[in-house]
Short mmCIF file of C-alpha atoms in Angstrom, two decimals:
data_model
loop_
_atom_site.label_atom_id
_atom_site.label_comp_id
_atom_site.label_asym_id
_atom_site.label_seq_id
_atom_site.Cartn_x
_atom_site.Cartn_y
_atom_site.Cartn_z
CA MET H 1424 20.04 -5.48 -13.83
CA LYS H 1425 23.63 -4.92 -15.07
CA GLY H 1426 25.64 -2.08 -13.42
CA ARG H 1427 23.08 -1.41 -10.83
CA LYS H 1428 21.55 -3.78 -7.71
CA LEU H 1429 17.86 -5.20 -7.75
CA LEU H 1430 15.60 -3.09 -5.53
CA MET H 1431 13.75 -5.94 -3.55
CA ILE H 1432 12.19 -3.45 -0.63
CA PRO H 1433 8.96 -2.44 0.19
CA GLY H 1434 9.03 0.80 -2.09
CA PRO H 1435 10.21 2.16 -3.75
CA ILE H 1436 10.46 -0.84 -5.93
CA GLU H 1437 11.63 -1.73 -9.56
CA PHE H 1438 9.75 0.41 -12.07
CA GLU H 1439 8.81 -0.56 -15.91
CA PRO H 1440 11.03 1.08 -18.69
CA GLU H 1441 8.09 2.58 -19.67
CA VAL H 1442 7.10 4.38 -16.91
CA LEU H 1443 11.18 5.50 -16.02
CA ARG H 1444 10.81 6.79 -19.56
CA ALA H 1445 7.28 9.07 -19.38
CA MET H 1446 9.60 10.24 -16.16
CA SER H 1447 12.34 11.46 -18.34
CA ALA H 1448 10.39 12.78 -20.97
CA VAL H 1449 10.50 16.96 -21.47
CA THR H 1450 8.34 18.38 -19.02
CA THR H 1451 5.77 20.16 -20.17
CA SER H 1452 3.25 23.26 -18.75
CA HIS H 1453 0.53 21.74 -16.28
CA VAL H 1454 -2.38 23.26 -18.91
CA ALA H 1455 -0.78 22.04 -21.86
CA PRO H 1456 -3.29 19.92 -23.58
CA SER H 1457 -1.26 16.67 -23.83
CA PHE H 1458 -0.96 17.07 -20.11
CA ILE H 1459 -4.43 17.55 -19.41
CA HIS H 1460 -5.55 14.52 -21.35
CA SER H 1461 -2.78 12.55 -19.23
CA PHE H 1462 -4.01 13.49 -16.15
CA GLY H 1463 -7.69 13.03 -17.00
CA ASN H 1464 -6.70 9.77 -18.51
CA ALA H 1465 -4.96 8.68 -15.02
CA LEU H 1466 -7.86 9.82 -12.62
CA ASP H 1467 -10.10 7.96 -14.76
CA LEU H 1468 -7.95 4.39 -14.79
CA MET H 1469 -7.93 4.87 -10.88
CA LYS H 1470 -11.49 4.51 -10.68
CA LYS H 1471 -10.49 1.19 -12.51
CA ILE H 1472 -7.84 -0.10 -11.07
CA TRP H 1473 -9.57 0.75 -7.66
CA LEU H 1474 -13.01 -1.13 -8.88
CA ALA H 1475 -14.64 2.09 -7.72
CA PRO H 1476 -17.03 3.87 -10.57
CA ALA H 1477 -18.61 6.13 -8.67
CA GLY H 1478 -15.90 7.08 -6.87
CA GLN H 1479 -13.98 10.58 -6.67
CA PRO H 1480 -10.35 10.05 -7.34
CA PHE H 1481 -7.72 12.06 -6.05
CA VAL H 1482 -3.87 12.59 -7.03
CA VAL H 1483 -2.08 15.16 -5.10
CA ALA H 1484 2.11 15.55 -4.66
CA GLY H 1485 3.10 14.33 -1.30
CA SER H 1486 3.99 11.11 0.13
CA GLY H 1487 1.66 7.96 1.79
CA THR H 1488 1.16 9.77 4.92
CA LEU H 1489 -0.39 12.49 3.10
CA ALA H 1490 -3.05 10.50 1.84
CA MET H 1491 -3.86 8.96 5.48
CA ASP H 1492 -3.63 12.68 6.44
CA MET H 1493 -5.81 13.51 3.47
CA ALA H 1494 -8.78 10.82 3.95
CA VAL H 1495 -9.22 11.63 7.64
CA ALA H 1496 -8.72 15.39 7.64
CA ASN H 1497 -11.73 15.78 5.63
CA LEU H 1498 -14.03 13.23 7.36
CA VAL H 1499 -13.41 14.08 10.81
CA GLU H 1500 -14.31 16.74 13.37
CA ALA H 1501 -12.88 17.84 16.82
CA GLY H 1502 -14.61 15.72 18.93
CA ASP H 1503 -15.29 12.68 17.03
CA ASN H 1504 -14.69 9.08 18.00
CA ALA H 1505 -12.51 6.92 15.68
CA LEU H 1506 -11.58 3.05 15.72
CA VAL H 1507 -7.68 2.20 14.20
CA ILE H 1508 -7.47 -1.40 13.41
CA SER H 1509 -3.48 -1.44 13.72
CA THR H 1510 -1.30 -4.36 13.38
CA GLY H 1511 2.06 -2.55 13.27
CA TYR H 1512 3.65 0.77 12.73
CA PHE H 1513 1.32 2.39 10.33
CA GLY H 1514 -1.39 1.64 12.85
CA THR H 1515 -0.09 3.57 15.10
CA ARG H 1516 0.97 6.42 12.98
CA TYR H 1517 -3.00 6.46 11.53
CA LYS H 1518 -3.86 7.17 15.77
CA ASP H 1519 -1.26 9.97 15.85
CA ILE H 1520 -2.53 11.61 12.60
CA LEU H 1521 -6.04 11.41 14.01
CA GLU H 1522 -5.24 12.86 17.45
CA ARG H 1523 -3.78 15.96 15.47
CA TYR H 1524 -7.63 16.55 14.63
CA GLN H 1525 -8.77 16.64 18.40
CA VAL H 1526 -10.47 13.12 17.85
CA ASN H 1527 -11.49 10.83 20.29
CA VAL H 1528 -9.25 7.79 18.91
CA THR H 1529 -9.53 3.86 20.38
CA ILE H 1530 -6.79 1.91 18.89
CA LEU H 1531 -7.18 -2.12 18.25
CA GLU H 1532 -3.84 -3.38 18.23
CA ALA H 1533 -2.91 -7.21 18.31
CA PRO H 1534 0.45 -8.98 19.19
CA VAL H 1535 3.39 -8.98 16.48
CA GLY H 1536 2.38 -11.04 13.75
CA GLU H 1537 -1.78 -11.21 14.32
CA VAL H 1538 -4.78 -9.20 13.84
CA PRO H 1539 -7.24 -7.82 15.83
CA SER H 1540 -10.07 -10.56 15.28
CA LEU H 1541 -13.99 -9.57 14.23
CA GLU H 1542 -15.15 -10.40 17.24
CA THR H 1543 -13.52 -7.66 19.27
CA ILE H 1544 -13.71 -5.24 16.37
CA GLU H 1545 -17.56 -5.76 16.19
CA ASN H 1546 -17.61 -5.23 20.33
CA ALA H 1547 -15.46 -2.26 19.79
CA LEU H 1548 -17.84 -0.64 17.42
CA LYS H 1549 -21.61 -2.17 19.26
CA ASN H 1550 -20.12 -0.51 22.87
CA LYS H 1551 -19.45 3.52 21.06
CA ALA H 1552 -20.24 5.07 18.14
CA TYR H 1553 -17.75 5.92 15.89
CA LYS H 1554 -17.52 8.56 13.06
CA VAL H 1555 -14.34 6.77 11.36
CA VAL H 1556 -13.12 3.19 11.14
CA THR H 1557 -9.32 2.90 9.84
CA MET H 1558 -7.89 -0.34 9.11
CA THR H 1559 -3.95 -0.77 7.40
CA HIS H 1560 -4.68 -3.56 4.18
CA VAL H 1561 -1.11 -4.43 4.64
CA ASP H 1562 1.40 -2.92 6.88
CA THR H 1563 4.31 -2.39 5.65
CA SER H 1564 6.59 -2.98 9.23
CA THR H 1565 5.12 -6.33 9.56
CA GLY H 1566 3.70 -7.82 6.34
CA VAL H 1567 0.53 -8.58 7.99
CA LEU H 1568 -2.68 -8.15 6.06
CA VAL H 1569 -6.00 -7.61 7.35
CA HIS H 1570 -9.35 -8.82 5.90
CA SER H 1571 -10.91 -5.60 4.82
CA LYS H 1572 -14.01 -6.93 3.19
CA GLU H 1573 -15.33 -8.00 6.68
CA ILE H 1574 -14.24 -5.08 8.41
CA ALA H 1575 -16.06 -2.50 5.92
CA ALA H 1576 -19.08 -4.41 6.53
CA LEU H 1577 -18.73 -3.78 9.83
CA ALA H 1578 -18.20 -0.65 9.45
CA LYS H 1579 -21.07 -0.07 7.61
CA LYS H 1580 -23.16 -2.15 9.42
CA TYR H 1581 -22.45 -0.14 12.32
CA ASN H 1582 -22.95 3.79 10.44
CA ALA H 1583 -19.04 4.22 10.49
CA LEU H 1584 -17.30 5.40 7.80
CA SER H 1585 -14.55 2.95 6.47
CA VAL H 1586 -10.83 4.35 5.58
CA LEU H 1587 -8.60 1.71 3.42
CA ASP H 1588 -4.51 2.43 4.07
CA GLY H 1589 -3.84 0.62 1.09
CA VAL H 1590 0.03 2.28 0.66
CA CYS H 1591 1.32 -0.97 0.54
CA SER H 1592 -1.57 -3.21 -1.06
CA VAL H 1593 -3.46 -1.27 -3.87
CA ALA H 1594 -2.83 -3.33 -7.52
CA GLY H 1595 -1.37 -5.95 -5.40
CA GLU H 1596 -3.80 -7.38 -2.95
CA GLU H 1597 -7.80 -7.90 -3.93
CA ILE H 1598 -9.82 -4.67 -3.12
CA LYS H 1599 -13.05 -3.99 -4.68
CA GLN H 1600 -14.21 -0.88 -2.89
CA GLU H 1601 -17.39 -0.36 -4.28
CA GLU H 1602 -18.54 -3.71 -4.45
CA TRP H 1603 -17.62 -3.85 -0.65
CA GLY H 1604 -18.60 -0.12 0.66
CA ILE H 1605 -14.78 1.04 1.66
CA ASP H 1606 -15.47 5.05 1.83
CA VAL H 1607 -11.71 5.89 1.18
CA VAL H 1608 -8.90 3.42 -0.79
CA LEU H 1609 -5.65 5.34 -0.55
CA THR H 1610 -2.34 4.57 -1.38
CA ALA H 1611 1.21 6.00 -2.46
CA SER H 1612 2.58 5.81 -6.03
CA GLN H 1613 5.91 4.04 -5.19
CA LYS H 1614 4.34 0.75 -4.07
CA ALA H 1615 2.41 -1.81 -6.23
CA VAL H 1616 0.73 0.87 -8.60
CA GLY H 1617 4.40 1.55 -9.88
CA VAL H 1618 5.50 4.77 -9.89
CA PRO H 1619 8.26 6.52 -8.63
CA PRO H 1620 8.02 8.42 -4.90
CA GLY H 1621 6.04 11.42 -4.95
CA LEU H 1622 2.01 10.94 -5.23
CA ALA H 1623 -0.50 10.60 -2.95
CA LEU H 1624 -3.58 9.18 -4.15
CA LEU H 1625 -6.85 8.10 -3.09
CA VAL H 1626 -10.68 7.51 -4.15
CA ALA H 1627 -13.20 8.61 -1.87
CA SER H 1628 -16.67 7.04 -2.41
CA GLU H 1629 -19.91 9.00 -2.80
CA LYS H 1630 -20.81 8.69 1.07
CA ALA H 1631 -17.71 10.39 1.92
CA ILE H 1632 -17.70 13.20 -0.20
CA GLN H 1633 -21.38 13.98 0.99
CA THR H 1634 -20.10 13.47 4.81
CA TRP H 1635 -17.32 16.07 3.65
CA GLU H 1636 -20.03 18.40 2.17
CA ASP H 1637 -21.93 18.51 5.50
CA ARG H 1638 -19.46 18.68 7.63
CA LYS H 1639 -19.71 21.91 10.08
CA THR H 1640 -16.41 22.85 10.71
CA LEU H 1641 -13.58 24.00 8.14
CA VAL H 1642 -11.04 21.32 7.22
CA SER H 1643 -8.13 22.39 9.67
CA ASN H 1644 -5.37 21.15 7.06
CA TYR H 1645 -5.30 23.69 3.87
CA TYR H 1646 -3.22 21.50 1.91
CA ALA H 1647 -5.17 18.57 2.42
CA ASP H 1648 -8.88 20.01 2.05
CA TRP H 1649 -10.85 18.36 -0.80
CA LYS H 1650 -12.44 22.05 -1.34
CA ASN H 1651 -8.98 23.21 -2.57
CA TRP H 1652 -8.54 19.67 -4.94
CA LEU H 1653 -12.05 18.72 -5.72
CA PRO H 1654 -12.11 21.35 -8.66
CA ILE H 1655 -9.31 20.42 -9.71
CA MET H 1656 -9.98 16.61 -10.35
CA LYS H 1657 -13.34 17.44 -12.04
CA ALA H 1658 -11.63 19.77 -14.42
CA TYR H 1659 -9.14 17.14 -15.51
CA GLN H 1660 -11.55 14.88 -15.05
CA GLU H 1661 -13.41 16.59 -17.89
CA ARG H 1662 -10.19 17.50 -20.21
CA LYS H 1663 -10.27 21.27 -18.91
CA PRO H 1664 -7.24 23.21 -17.33
CA SER H 1665 -7.29 23.95 -13.72
CA TYR H 1666 -5.07 25.19 -10.94
CA PHE H 1667 -4.56 25.20 -7.39
CA GLY H 1668 -0.95 23.69 -6.91
CA THR H 1669 1.44 23.20 -9.64
CA PRO H 1670 0.99 19.38 -10.21
CA PRO H 1671 4.11 17.17 -10.79
CA VAL H 1672 3.56 16.78 -14.41
CA ASN H 1673 5.95 13.79 -14.87
CA LEU H 1674 5.15 12.06 -12.09
CA ILE H 1675 1.61 12.35 -13.29
CA MET H 1676 2.32 11.16 -16.86
CA ALA H 1677 4.40 8.19 -15.68
CA LEU H 1678 1.24 7.25 -13.21
CA GLU H 1679 -1.38 7.02 -16.35
CA THR H 1680 1.47 4.89 -17.71
CA SER H 1681 1.60 2.49 -15.39
CA LEU H 1682 -2.12 2.17 -14.72
CA ARG H 1683 -2.54 1.81 -18.47
CA ILE H 1684 0.10 -1.55 -18.11
CA ILE H 1685 -2.20 -2.35 -14.94
CA ASN H 1686 -5.22 -2.24 -16.76
CA GLU H 1687 -4.26 -3.46 -20.05
CA GLU H 1688 -3.15 -6.60 -17.93
CA GLY H 1689 -6.21 -6.83 -15.86
CA ILE H 1690 -6.50 -6.08 -12.27
CA ALA H 1691 -7.36 -9.44 -11.50
CA THR H 1692 -4.60 -11.02 -13.70
CA ARG H 1693 -2.40 -8.59 -11.60
CA ILE H 1694 -3.43 -9.50 -8.01
CA GLN H 1695 -3.47 -13.09 -8.93
CA LYS H 1696 0.47 -12.74 -10.28
CA HIS H 1697 1.09 -11.25 -6.68
CA LYS H 1698 -0.31 -14.11 -4.66
CA GLN H 1699 1.68 -17.24 -6.88
CA LEU H 1700 4.95 -15.08 -6.24
CA ALA H 1701 4.40 -14.56 -2.86
CA GLY H 1702 2.98 -18.08 -2.36
CA ALA H 1703 5.92 -19.50 -3.67
CA PHE H 1704 8.14 -17.05 -2.15
CA ARG H 1705 6.82 -17.78 1.49
CA GLU H 1706 7.33 -21.33 1.11
CA ALA H 1707 10.90 -21.26 -0.12
CA ILE H 1708 11.62 -19.42 3.14
CA ALA H 1709 9.82 -21.95 5.02
CA ALA H 1710 11.68 -24.32 3.55
CA ILE H 1711 15.33 -22.64 4.67
CA GLY H 1712 14.35 -22.99 7.89
CA LEU H 1713 13.30 -19.37 8.33
CA LYS H 1714 9.83 -18.12 9.92
CA ILE H 1715 7.74 -14.87 8.76
CA LEU H 1716 6.00 -12.52 11.07
CA PRO H 1717 2.41 -13.27 10.45
CA ILE H 1718 1.41 -16.15 12.72
CA LYS H 1719 -1.19 -17.32 10.10
CA LYS H 1720 -0.88 -18.05 6.57
CA GLU H 1721 -3.84 -16.29 5.44
CA ASP H 1722 -2.58 -13.09 7.33
CA ALA H 1723 0.50 -13.36 5.36
CA ALA H 1724 0.75 -10.23 2.79
CA ASN H 1725 1.18 -10.60 -1.29
CA THR H 1726 3.24 -7.32 -1.74
CA LEU H 1727 5.88 -7.90 0.90
CA THR H 1728 7.48 -11.10 3.31
CA ALA H 1729 8.72 -10.05 6.69
CA VAL H 1730 11.25 -12.41 7.75
CA TYR H 1731 12.79 -13.18 11.42
CA TYR H 1732 16.38 -13.89 11.21
CA PRO H 1733 17.62 -17.62 12.06
CA GLU H 1734 19.25 -17.61 15.62
CA GLY H 1735 22.80 -16.84 15.60
CA VAL H 1736 22.49 -14.77 12.62
CA GLU H 1737 23.28 -11.10 13.09
CA MET H 1738 21.47 -8.51 11.00
CA ALA H 1739 24.78 -6.91 10.11
CA SER H 1740 26.45 -9.75 8.87
CA PHE H 1741 23.43 -10.83 6.48
CA LEU H 1742 23.10 -7.62 5.63
CA LYS H 1743 26.49 -6.81 4.01
CA HIS H 1744 27.11 -10.46 2.72
CA LEU H 1745 23.27 -9.76 1.06
CA SER H 1746 25.10 -6.66 -0.65
CA LYS H 1747 27.63 -8.51 -2.12
CA LEU H 1748 25.28 -10.10 -4.56
CA ASP H 1749 23.51 -6.65 -5.31
CA VAL H 1750 20.19 -7.08 -4.02
CA ILE H 1751 18.75 -4.75 -1.15
CA VAL H 1752 15.95 -5.75 1.02
CA ALA H 1753 14.78 -3.36 3.91
CA GLY H 1754 15.54 -3.91 7.46
CA GLY H 1755 13.02 -4.29 10.38
CA LEU H 1756 11.12 -1.58 11.00
CA LEU H 1757 9.08 -2.50 14.63
CA PRO H 1758 10.90 -0.74 17.24
CA GLU H 1759 10.84 -3.51 19.58
CA ILE H 1760 12.22 -6.08 17.14
CA LYS H 1761 13.97 -3.90 14.98
CA THR H 1762 16.85 -6.18 14.42
CA LYS H 1763 15.20 -9.91 14.54
CA TYR H 1764 13.70 -9.36 11.33
CA PHE H 1765 14.34 -8.18 7.48
CA ARG H 1766 11.52 -7.03 4.77
CA VAL H 1767 11.35 -8.57 1.08
CA GLY H 1768 9.18 -6.62 -1.29
CA HIS H 1769 7.58 -8.61 -4.14
CA MET H 1770 5.07 -5.93 -5.83
CA GLY H 1771 4.56 -4.00 -9.21
CA ALA H 1772 6.45 -5.22 -11.96
CA VAL H 1773 8.53 -7.42 -10.03
CA THR H 1774 9.26 -10.86 -11.89
CA SER H 1775 9.79 -14.50 -10.75
CA SER H 1776 13.45 -14.24 -11.87
CA ASP H 1777 14.16 -11.16 -9.71
CA MET H 1778 12.56 -13.34 -7.09
CA ILE H 1779 15.34 -16.44 -7.85
CA SER H 1780 17.82 -13.88 -7.41
CA THR H 1781 16.81 -12.77 -4.81
CA LEU H 1782 16.58 -16.12 -2.97
CA SER H 1783 19.83 -16.93 -4.17
CA ALA H 1784 21.52 -13.74 -2.66
CA ILE H 1785 19.48 -14.65 0.94
CA GLU H 1786 21.00 -18.12 0.79
CA PHE H 1787 24.22 -16.77 -0.08
CA ALA H 1788 23.86 -14.31 2.84
CA LEU H 1789 22.61 -16.76 5.14
CA VAL H 1790 25.57 -19.22 4.71
CA LYS H 1791 28.33 -16.64 5.12
CA SER H 1792 26.51 -16.05 8.29
CA GLY H 1793 26.89 -19.19 9.50
CA PHE H 1794 23.42 -20.83 9.10
CA THR H 1795 23.28 -24.55 7.79
CA PHE H 1796 20.58 -25.57 5.56
CA LYS H 1797 20.43 -27.57 2.09
CA SER H 1798 22.02 -25.66 -0.04
CA GLY H 1799 19.68 -24.63 -3.33
CA ILE H 1800 16.58 -26.10 -1.10
CA GLY H 1801 14.83 -22.17 -1.14
CA LEU H 1802 15.21 -22.03 -4.93
CA SER H 1803 14.05 -25.41 -6.22
CA THR H 1804 11.05 -24.95 -3.72
CA PHE H 1805 10.09 -21.95 -5.07
CA GLN H 1806 10.15 -23.09 -8.74
CA LYS H 1807 8.45 -26.18 -7.86
CA ILE H 1808 5.75 -24.42 -6.31
CA LEU H 1809 5.58 -21.64 -8.74
CA ASN H 1810 5.11 -24.23 -11.74
CA SER H 1811 2.33 -26.18 -10.06
CA SER H 1812 0.46 -22.79 -9.75
CA LEU H 1813 0.52 -21.76 -13.40
CA GLU H 1814 -0.25 -25.24 -14.50
#
């Protein structure tokens, strides 16, 4: 870490050295045999990481918002009904995206730190026929985790397509796309997948592809239209050259590298590591005397933690002192409480050493900002909890 700061925000994250080496390799042609092989491998690995052997992966240059847009642009038509399960900033964004396609949107919002109950969701599905249900698995603005398996089951029960915004969860939280019957699982490269920003990633189920094929109107978004991208993905999966838009060659080679690392570790092992680190970190935060945004433990994400500042500690003071120890965390994102909390990302290649450095910096910044607590309590709690979970 010498010579640079430790990046502990909810994306971009710290990346594996091997991934960064792939990024710095000499850029080749997008139809070079080596790149075709790399792209095809990346697509195959996505199906393994997503646990969707029959799914259709898509890799497109763009952000997580493009992945959100692409998922619904291909599934909905004007006049359709959509149900949005919202736990923060990005649930609201999905509502905004859907409304661009002249869709009738119902949004189920919960108070900050909570999730809409399954009963509330089922009542909504009972009372209106919905084409699609979207859910933000982990809202990056709040650190709140929704229980996607149960929501997907309700969507299936009422014959609605389910779309999981997994931007802050894929490769960090448990997702079994095919087993759980989720129709689209999307993410972005810079989160737990572990690749620098620039790739929109999603896997569509056979049902989702069939729904797209059966639509009566053109997809209203040219760049996002699966008609343009599906032949490209299939060609690369067959290790053949193809072209619609020039792919970001080095990013895709980095994607293959990171997905290979995740697959070799094992997705179940990877997720368990996230759970252990996050659980120990939350206990450490509580021991210091701080509160997190999620009200219930079971609703707290394993990829990031959103933490309220204690009374008397100002955001500017805290972040200034934190930066002195070369650790970067993210400020608040929800407009109504933006200055009242901060966010720590702990996903992908993050290690226990990174977490210890972060906790040490948080304790230092709190002391310098005038907050009183037992010095070292967060660090000792983290190590105690982590050690017990590894036994």
